[in-house]
Amino acid sequence: MKRLFLYISIAAACSCHAAADNNSAFEAKVSEILSNNPTLASRRANAEAESLNLRADNNLSDPELEFEHQWGTPSVGGNKWSVSVSQSFDWPGVYHNRAKAADARSRAFGLLYLAEESDMRLRVSNTLTDYIAARKQLSLALEISGNLDDIARRISQMYDHGEATVIDYRKANFERVQALSRTDAARSQVDNLRFELIELNGGRYVDLDSLCEFPACDLKSEEFYLDRHKSSDPAIMAGEYLSEAAAQTAKAAARSSLPGFSLGYIHNVELGEHFNGIKAGISLPVFANRHRRAAAKAEAEAVRHSAEETTLAVSRRVMTDYAAARMLTSRIDDYKRLFPDDGAAPDYLTLLRKSFDGGQISLVVYLYEINYYNQARSEYFNLLHQRALALLSLSRFD
């Protein structure tokens, strides 16, 4: 009876929340966990570091400062020394292309981080949905366990008074123990998911008492989801920027085959006389850039194909989730007529109990029907669970 009372308390707490309030509570928990997630914080810092490194690679080479001193004899003029400073640089257009490539890659890294954040948000949402499903299964297990516990107690009393056989007595208690085992397994699943959510929350405690119902999402058309994901998925947009960066890198590689330059200032002191001058040089990239231009073009082609593959993968994911959501919705509608939640029809367990108490069905039939009902109700919850996961994936960019 304690388990039955606990189930009634959980059900009463869950029924007091409207769908909008439930969605708000769900999103609040998702945002809370994301803000504390260590993996996401580490990836955010890495994305920022990668962007800064890209910009650092496009600087001019460091200036060179040289000092030279030669010792001589006083009879031929004494010592000589000189100092010079010089700066080398590539063909000017190279820096422009590198800067555009770095900017495109920086934007791509930012979008790739957003893609990882979106994936983590979906993972957290899915885990919270799994937790809600596990709580529903636990509530059902507690309900069945409480019912069978009451039946076993009644059969035991009847057995003591010689009104039930030992077979009925053992059958009722076998079912009671099995129901307790199912309840323990369901409770263990709830605990494991709670521990996983605490880990996702950076080891901090998460208050999950307000999460009783699956998030409510409407199923829209397949075309709507395809357009939304193609236009909003950061991974697709990152592919576009990576393609642009690869194209600019190819242009920079082509211009790197043009000569580089160096300019410098020289100050010499010889025989007591001071000399000022300049020096200029030119570098011929005959060997350093061999095959670099071809490699850059090949990389640009590979990035373009990778971006196309990402777009196709997103479309395939959307179509798979949509087909699953539509099929699950159809099956759920069938079950809803059998499990009314508006009180319009008597509860199936109540009908079974009245039939058993009235002697219309035997203990064996009653226990069989209880198990059948348990499996059907569990399957119904599983369908709701799977549809919620599919809808969360479809609506991740809403």
Short mmCIF file of C-alpha atoms in Angstrom, two decimals:
data_model
loop_
_atom_site.label_atom_id
_atom_site.label_comp_id
_atom_site.label_asym_id
_atom_site.label_seq_id
_atom_site.Cartn_x
_atom_site.Cartn_y
_atom_site.Cartn_z
CA MET A 1 0.00 0.00 0.00
CA LYS A 2 2.92 2.34 0.60
CA ARG A 3 4.01 1.88 -3.03
CA LEU A 4 0.48 2.52 -4.24
CA PHE A 5 0.32 5.69 -2.16
CA LEU A 6 3.65 6.81 -3.61
CA TYR A 7 2.36 6.22 -7.13
CA ILE A 8 -0.80 8.23 -6.41
CA SER A 9 1.34 11.07 -5.03
CA ILE A 10 3.53 11.10 -8.14
CA ALA A 11 0.52 11.02 -10.46
CA ALA A 12 -1.14 13.88 -8.59
CA ALA A 13 2.03 15.97 -8.79
CA CYS A 14 2.32 15.34 -12.53
CA SER A 15 -1.30 16.17 -13.32
CA CYS A 16 -1.08 19.66 -11.85
CA HIS A 17 1.11 21.04 -14.63
CA ALA A 18 -0.25 22.32 -17.93
CA ALA A 19 1.53 21.56 -21.22
CA ALA A 20 2.97 25.08 -21.54
CA ASP A 21 4.30 25.05 -17.99
CA ASN A 22 5.75 21.59 -18.58
CA ASN A 23 7.58 22.78 -21.73
CA SER A 24 8.92 25.81 -19.85
CA ALA A 25 10.18 23.62 -17.02
CA PHE A 26 11.75 21.24 -19.53
CA GLU A 27 13.57 24.02 -21.41
CA ALA A 28 14.71 25.56 -18.12
CA LYS A 29 16.37 22.29 -17.13
CA VAL A 30 18.00 21.95 -20.56
CA SER A 31 19.44 25.49 -20.31
CA GLU A 32 20.62 24.89 -16.75
CA ILE A 33 22.50 21.73 -17.68
CA LEU A 34 24.03 23.28 -20.81
CA SER A 35 25.34 26.23 -18.79
CA ASN A 36 27.16 23.86 -16.44
CA ASN A 37 28.29 21.25 -18.98
CA PRO A 38 32.12 20.96 -18.87
CA THR A 39 32.44 19.42 -22.34
CA LEU A 40 30.64 22.36 -23.92
CA ALA A 41 32.71 24.88 -21.95
CA SER A 42 35.93 23.21 -23.08
CA ARG A 43 34.83 23.14 -26.72
CA ARG A 44 33.85 26.81 -26.57
CA ALA A 45 37.33 27.75 -25.33
CA ASN A 46 38.95 25.59 -28.03
CA ALA A 47 36.89 27.26 -30.76
CA GLU A 48 37.99 30.68 -29.56
CA ALA A 49 41.65 29.59 -29.43
CA GLU A 50 41.47 28.16 -32.96
CA SER A 51 40.05 31.42 -34.29
CA LEU A 52 42.82 33.45 -32.63
CA ASN A 53 45.51 31.13 -34.00
CA LEU A 54 44.15 31.58 -37.53
CA ARG A 55 44.56 35.33 -37.32
CA ALA A 56 48.05 34.98 -35.82
CA ASP A 57 49.23 32.94 -38.80
CA ASN A 58 48.62 35.80 -41.27
CA ASN A 59 51.02 38.31 -39.71
CA LEU A 60 54.14 39.61 -41.40
CA SER A 61 57.34 37.82 -40.56
CA ASP A 62 59.30 39.37 -37.67
CA PRO A 63 61.85 42.09 -38.55
CA GLU A 64 65.51 41.04 -38.46
CA LEU A 65 68.13 43.08 -36.65
CA GLU A 66 71.82 42.34 -37.38
CA PHE A 67 74.99 43.68 -35.82
CA GLU A 68 78.49 43.03 -37.15
CA HIS A 69 81.85 44.00 -35.62
CA GLN A 70 85.33 43.38 -37.07
CA TRP A 71 88.57 44.01 -35.24
CA GLY A 72 91.42 45.62 -37.17
CA THR A 73 94.82 47.20 -36.47
CA PRO A 74 95.21 50.92 -35.85
CA SER A 75 97.64 51.21 -38.76
CA VAL A 76 94.95 50.29 -41.27
CA GLY A 77 92.02 52.19 -39.82
CA GLY A 78 91.03 50.27 -36.68
CA ASN A 79 87.80 48.39 -36.13
CA LYS A 80 84.78 48.20 -38.39
CA TRP A 81 81.18 47.60 -37.42
CA SER A 82 77.73 47.75 -38.96
CA VAL A 83 74.10 47.44 -37.92
CA SER A 84 71.10 46.70 -40.13
CA VAL A 85 67.37 46.09 -39.82
CA SER A 86 65.29 44.41 -42.52
CA GLN A 87 61.73 43.23 -43.16
CA SER A 88 60.62 40.52 -45.57
CA PHE A 89 57.12 40.01 -46.92
CA ASP A 90 55.27 37.92 -49.46
CA TRP A 91 53.51 39.15 -52.55
CA PRO A 92 50.91 41.66 -51.21
CA GLY A 93 47.84 39.84 -52.55
CA VAL A 94 48.75 36.76 -50.52
CA TYR A 95 47.91 38.49 -47.24
CA HIS A 96 44.53 39.57 -48.54
CA ASN A 97 43.58 36.01 -49.52
CA ARG A 98 44.93 34.61 -46.27
CA ALA A 99 42.94 37.16 -44.29
CA LYS A 100 39.72 36.23 -46.10
CA ALA A 101 40.46 32.52 -45.59
CA ALA A 102 41.15 33.08 -41.89
CA ASP A 103 37.93 35.06 -41.48
CA ALA A 104 35.90 32.35 -43.22
CA ARG A 105 37.51 29.60 -41.13
CA SER A 106 36.93 31.61 -37.96
CA ARG A 107 33.24 31.89 -38.81
CA ALA A 108 33.18 28.19 -39.62
CA PHE A 109 34.73 27.31 -36.25
CA GLY A 110 32.11 29.43 -34.53
CA LEU A 111 29.34 27.64 -36.42
CA LEU A 112 30.87 24.24 -35.73
CA TYR A 113 30.79 25.09 -32.05
CA LEU A 114 27.12 26.01 -32.41
CA ALA A 115 26.57 22.66 -34.13
CA GLU A 116 28.20 20.88 -31.20
CA GLU A 117 26.11 22.95 -28.81
CA SER A 118 23.00 21.93 -30.76
CA ASP A 119 24.05 18.28 -30.55
CA MET A 120 24.65 18.61 -26.82
CA ARG A 121 21.30 20.34 -26.36
CA LEU A 122 19.62 17.45 -28.18
CA ARG A 123 21.56 14.93 -26.07
CA VAL A 124 20.48 16.64 -22.85
CA SER A 125 16.88 16.90 -24.09
CA ASN A 126 16.89 13.22 -25.03
CA THR A 127 18.31 12.22 -21.65
CA LEU A 128 15.66 14.27 -19.86
CA THR A 129 13.03 12.62 -22.05
CA ASP A 130 14.48 9.21 -21.19
CA TYR A 131 14.25 10.18 -17.53
CA ILE A 132 10.58 11.15 -17.89
CA ALA A 133 9.90 7.84 -19.66
CA ALA A 134 11.67 5.94 -16.89
CA ARG A 135 9.56 7.72 -14.29
CA LYS A 136 6.40 6.75 -16.14
CA GLN A 137 7.53 3.14 -16.26
CA LEU A 138 8.32 3.30 -12.55
CA SER A 139 4.89 4.73 -11.80
CA LEU A 140 3.28 1.91 -13.74
CA ALA A 141 5.44 -0.68 -11.98
CA LEU A 142 4.48 0.80 -8.60
CA GLU A 143 0.82 0.70 -9.53
CA ILE A 144 0.98 -2.95 -10.60
CA SER A 145 3.14 -3.88 -7.63
CA GLY A 146 0.75 -2.24 -5.19
CA ASN A 147 -2.18 -4.00 -6.78
CA LEU A 148 -0.51 -7.42 -6.68
CA ASP A 149 0.67 -6.82 -3.14
CA ASP A 150 -2.94 -6.25 -2.11
CA ILE A 151 -4.06 -9.37 -4.00
CA ALA A 152 -1.33 -11.51 -2.41
CA ARG A 153 -2.34 -10.30 1.02
CA ARG A 154 -5.96 -11.16 0.36
CA ILE A 155 -5.12 -14.64 -0.99
CA SER A 156 -2.93 -15.26 2.05
CA GLN A 157 -5.87 -14.46 4.34
CA MET A 158 -8.12 -16.73 2.30
CA TYR A 159 -5.50 -19.50 2.45
CA ASP A 160 -5.28 -19.17 6.23
CA HIS A 161 -9.05 -19.68 6.40
CA GLY A 162 -9.00 -22.59 3.98
CA GLU A 163 -10.73 -20.62 1.23
CA ALA A 164 -7.79 -20.74 -1.24
CA THR A 165 -5.44 -23.48 -2.35
CA VAL A 166 -1.71 -23.52 -1.87
CA ILE A 167 -1.35 -23.17 -5.63
CA ASP A 168 -3.29 -19.89 -5.55
CA TYR A 169 -1.28 -18.76 -2.55
CA ARG A 170 2.07 -19.40 -4.24
CA LYS A 171 0.92 -18.06 -7.60
CA ALA A 172 -0.16 -14.79 -6.05
CA ASN A 173 3.12 -14.41 -4.16
CA PHE A 174 5.21 -15.38 -7.19
CA GLU A 175 3.53 -12.58 -9.14
CA ARG A 176 4.04 -10.16 -6.22
CA VAL A 177 7.78 -10.89 -6.06
CA GLN A 178 8.16 -10.59 -9.83
CA ALA A 179 6.34 -7.25 -9.73
CA LEU A 180 8.75 -6.06 -7.03
CA SER A 181 11.68 -7.09 -9.23
CA ARG A 182 10.26 -5.10 -12.15
CA THR A 183 9.79 -2.14 -9.83
CA ASP A 184 13.41 -2.39 -8.65
CA ALA A 185 14.62 -2.46 -12.26
CA ALA A 186 12.50 0.58 -13.14
CA ARG A 187 13.79 2.45 -10.09
CA SER A 188 17.37 1.58 -11.01
CA GLN A 189 16.79 2.98 -14.52
CA VAL A 190 15.49 6.24 -13.04
CA ASP A 191 18.53 6.50 -10.77
CA ASN A 192 20.98 5.78 -13.60
CA LEU A 193 19.47 8.51 -15.77
CA ARG A 194 19.49 10.92 -12.86
CA PHE A 195 23.21 10.20 -12.32
CA GLU A 196 23.85 10.76 -16.04
CA LEU A 197 22.08 14.13 -15.91
CA ILE A 198 24.15 15.14 -12.87
CA GLU A 199 27.28 14.24 -14.84
CA LEU A 200 26.09 16.32 -17.81
CA ASN A 201 25.47 19.15 -15.34
CA GLY A 202 29.12 19.18 -14.33
CA GLY A 203 28.58 17.07 -11.22
CA ARG A 204 26.02 19.48 -9.78
CA TYR A 205 22.70 18.31 -8.37
CA VAL A 206 19.71 18.69 -10.71
CA ASP A 207 16.19 19.09 -9.34
CA LEU A 208 14.04 16.95 -11.64
CA ASP A 209 10.81 16.71 -9.63
CA SER A 210 8.98 19.08 -11.99
CA LEU A 211 9.58 16.85 -15.03
CA CYS A 212 6.58 14.53 -15.28
CA GLU A 213 5.39 14.76 -18.89
CA PHE A 214 7.06 14.62 -22.26
CA PRO A 215 7.61 18.00 -23.96
CA ALA A 216 4.70 18.84 -26.24
CA CYS A 217 5.66 19.38 -29.92
CA ASP A 218 3.34 19.56 -32.91
CA LEU A 219 4.19 17.48 -35.96
CA LYS A 220 4.50 19.73 -39.01
CA SER A 221 5.10 18.79 -42.64
CA GLU A 222 8.24 17.07 -43.87
CA GLU A 223 8.94 20.00 -46.23
CA PHE A 224 8.85 22.40 -43.28
CA TYR A 225 11.49 20.44 -41.36
CA LEU A 226 13.70 19.98 -44.42
CA ASP A 227 13.69 23.71 -45.17
CA ARG A 228 14.24 24.62 -41.53
CA HIS A 229 17.17 22.27 -41.03
CA LYS A 230 18.86 23.15 -44.32
CA SER A 231 18.63 26.87 -43.55
CA SER A 232 19.36 26.71 -39.82
CA ASP A 233 21.73 23.81 -39.17
CA PRO A 234 25.12 25.34 -38.17
CA ALA A 235 26.96 22.33 -39.60
CA ILE A 236 25.63 23.13 -43.10
CA MET A 237 26.48 26.81 -42.79
CA ALA A 238 29.95 25.92 -41.46
CA GLY A 239 30.50 23.80 -44.57
CA GLU A 240 29.79 26.84 -46.76
CA TYR A 241 32.36 28.93 -44.90
CA LEU A 242 34.93 26.13 -44.99
CA SER A 243 34.44 25.90 -48.76
CA GLU A 244 35.01 29.65 -49.05
CA ALA A 245 38.12 29.40 -46.85
CA ALA A 246 39.51 26.58 -48.99
CA ALA A 247 38.95 28.63 -52.14
CA GLN A 248 40.78 31.61 -50.66
CA THR A 249 43.60 29.36 -49.50
CA ALA A 250 43.93 28.05 -53.06
CA LYS A 251 44.16 31.64 -54.34
CA ALA A 252 46.81 32.45 -51.71
CA ALA A 253 48.78 29.36 -52.74
CA ALA A 254 48.65 30.49 -56.36
CA ARG A 255 49.94 33.95 -55.47
CA SER A 256 52.62 32.48 -53.22
CA SER A 257 54.39 31.31 -56.37
CA LEU A 258 55.07 34.99 -57.12
CA PRO A 259 58.29 36.53 -55.75
CA GLY A 260 58.63 37.76 -52.18
CA PHE A 261 60.55 40.85 -51.13
CA SER A 262 62.73 42.17 -48.34
CA LEU A 263 63.77 45.74 -47.54
CA GLY A 264 66.30 46.92 -44.98
CA TYR A 265 68.34 49.81 -43.60
CA ILE A 266 72.15 49.55 -43.12
CA HIS A 267 74.51 51.66 -41.06
CA ASN A 268 78.29 50.99 -41.47
CA VAL A 269 81.29 52.53 -39.72
CA GLU A 270 84.64 52.03 -41.45
CA LEU A 271 87.88 54.01 -41.11
CA GLY A 272 86.04 56.41 -38.92
CA GLU A 273 83.52 57.16 -41.60
CA HIS A 274 79.78 56.51 -41.24
CA PHE A 275 77.80 55.08 -44.13
CA ASN A 276 73.99 54.83 -44.39
CA GLY A 277 72.18 52.82 -47.00
CA ILE A 278 69.40 50.44 -47.88
CA LYS A 279 69.26 46.90 -49.08
CA ALA A 280 66.58 45.09 -51.06
CA GLY A 281 66.11 41.45 -51.89
CA ILE A 282 63.80 39.20 -53.81
CA SER A 283 62.93 35.56 -53.11
CA LEU A 284 62.09 33.14 -55.88
CA PRO A 285 59.76 30.43 -54.53
CA VAL A 286 60.99 27.78 -56.91
CA PHE A 287 61.08 24.88 -54.43
CA ALA A 288 59.08 25.91 -51.33
CA ASN A 289 55.71 26.08 -53.09
CA ARG A 290 56.10 22.96 -55.21
CA HIS A 291 52.75 21.11 -55.31
CA ARG A 292 51.23 23.54 -52.77
CA ARG A 293 48.85 25.04 -55.31
CA ALA A 294 47.64 21.62 -56.46
CA ALA A 295 47.22 20.50 -52.83
CA ALA A 296 45.15 23.59 -52.05
CA LYS A 297 42.87 22.93 -55.01
CA ALA A 298 42.43 19.30 -53.96
CA GLU A 299 41.59 20.39 -50.42
CA ALA A 300 38.99 22.85 -51.73
CA GLU A 301 37.39 20.07 -53.75
CA ALA A 302 37.36 17.76 -50.72
CA VAL A 303 35.76 20.44 -48.53
CA ARG A 304 33.08 21.07 -51.16
CA HIS A 305 32.17 17.38 -51.31
CA SER A 306 32.17 17.19 -47.50
CA ALA A 307 29.73 20.11 -47.33
CA GLU A 308 27.44 18.37 -49.82
CA GLU A 309 27.65 15.16 -47.78
CA THR A 310 26.67 17.05 -44.63
CA THR A 311 23.61 18.49 -46.36
CA LEU A 312 22.56 15.05 -47.57
CA ALA A 313 23.07 13.59 -44.08
CA VAL A 314 20.87 16.30 -42.56
CA SER A 315 18.13 15.61 -45.11
CA ARG A 316 18.34 11.88 -44.46
CA ARG A 317 18.13 12.46 -40.69
CA VAL A 318 15.07 14.68 -41.06
CA MET A 319 13.25 12.26 -43.34
CA THR A 320 14.01 9.33 -41.00
CA ASP A 321 12.80 11.22 -37.92
CA TYR A 322 9.69 12.45 -39.71
CA ALA A 323 8.73 8.97 -40.91
CA ALA A 324 9.19 7.62 -37.39
CA ALA A 325 7.19 10.45 -35.79
CA ARG A 326 4.30 10.02 -38.23
CA MET A 327 4.16 6.23 -37.72
CA LEU A 328 4.39 6.55 -33.93
CA THR A 329 1.64 9.18 -33.90
CA SER A 330 -0.67 6.79 -35.73
CA ARG A 331 -0.01 3.98 -33.25
CA ILE A 332 -0.41 6.32 -30.29
CA ASP A 333 -3.79 7.47 -31.57
CA ASP A 334 -4.90 3.82 -31.57
CA TYR A 335 -3.76 3.38 -27.98
CA LYS A 336 -5.38 6.61 -26.77
CA ARG A 337 -8.81 5.11 -27.34
CA LEU A 338 -7.84 2.23 -25.08
CA PHE A 339 -6.17 4.33 -22.39
CA PRO A 340 -8.41 7.39 -22.00
CA ASP A 341 -6.89 10.01 -19.74
CA ASP A 342 -9.94 12.27 -19.38
CA GLY A 343 -11.94 10.01 -17.05
CA ALA A 344 -14.55 9.32 -19.73
CA ALA A 345 -14.20 5.55 -19.32
CA PRO A 346 -13.46 3.39 -16.24
CA ASP A 347 -9.85 2.42 -15.72
CA TYR A 348 -9.04 -1.09 -16.98
CA LEU A 349 -7.46 -2.11 -13.68
CA THR A 350 -10.56 -1.01 -11.81
CA LEU A 351 -12.75 -3.13 -14.07
CA LEU A 352 -10.49 -6.12 -13.58
CA ARG A 353 -10.52 -5.76 -9.82
CA LYS A 354 -14.30 -5.53 -9.70
CA SER A 355 -14.56 -8.67 -11.82
CA PHE A 356 -12.18 -10.53 -9.53
CA ASP A 357 -13.82 -9.33 -6.33
CA GLY A 358 -17.20 -10.29 -7.75
CA GLY A 359 -15.99 -13.78 -8.58
CA GLN A 360 -16.53 -13.34 -12.30
CA ILE A 361 -12.89 -14.22 -13.10
CA SER A 362 -10.44 -16.53 -11.35
CA LEU A 363 -7.10 -15.56 -9.85
CA VAL A 364 -5.24 -17.07 -12.79
CA VAL A 365 -7.27 -15.07 -15.30
CA TYR A 366 -6.91 -11.92 -13.20
CA LEU A 367 -3.11 -12.25 -13.01
CA TYR A 368 -2.89 -12.97 -16.73
CA GLU A 369 -4.94 -9.86 -17.50
CA ILE A 370 -2.84 -7.76 -15.14
CA ASN A 371 0.35 -8.80 -16.93
CA TYR A 372 -1.25 -8.22 -20.32
CA TYR A 373 -2.36 -4.76 -19.24
CA ASN A 374 1.09 -4.00 -17.87
CA GLN A 375 2.74 -4.90 -21.17
CA ALA A 376 0.24 -2.86 -23.19
CA ARG A 377 0.57 0.18 -20.95
CA SER A 378 4.36 -0.10 -21.01
CA GLU A 379 4.31 -0.28 -24.81
CA TYR A 380 2.10 2.80 -24.91
CA PHE A 381 4.59 4.73 -22.78
CA ASN A 382 7.40 3.51 -25.02
CA LEU A 383 5.58 4.82 -28.11
CA LEU A 384 5.11 8.21 -26.43
CA HIS A 385 8.78 8.17 -25.50
CA GLN A 386 10.03 7.36 -28.99
CA ARG A 387 7.76 9.95 -30.62
CA ALA A 388 8.98 12.61 -28.18
CA LEU A 389 12.58 11.83 -29.16
CA ALA A 390 11.75 12.05 -32.88
CA LEU A 391 9.92 15.36 -32.42
CA LEU A 392 12.78 16.80 -30.37
CA SER A 393 15.19 15.98 -33.20
CA LEU A 394 12.86 17.51 -35.80
CA SER A 395 12.21 20.69 -33.79
CA ARG A 396 15.79 21.29 -32.64
CA PHE A 397 15.96 24.54 -34.69
CA ASP A 398 12.45 25.86 -33.96
#
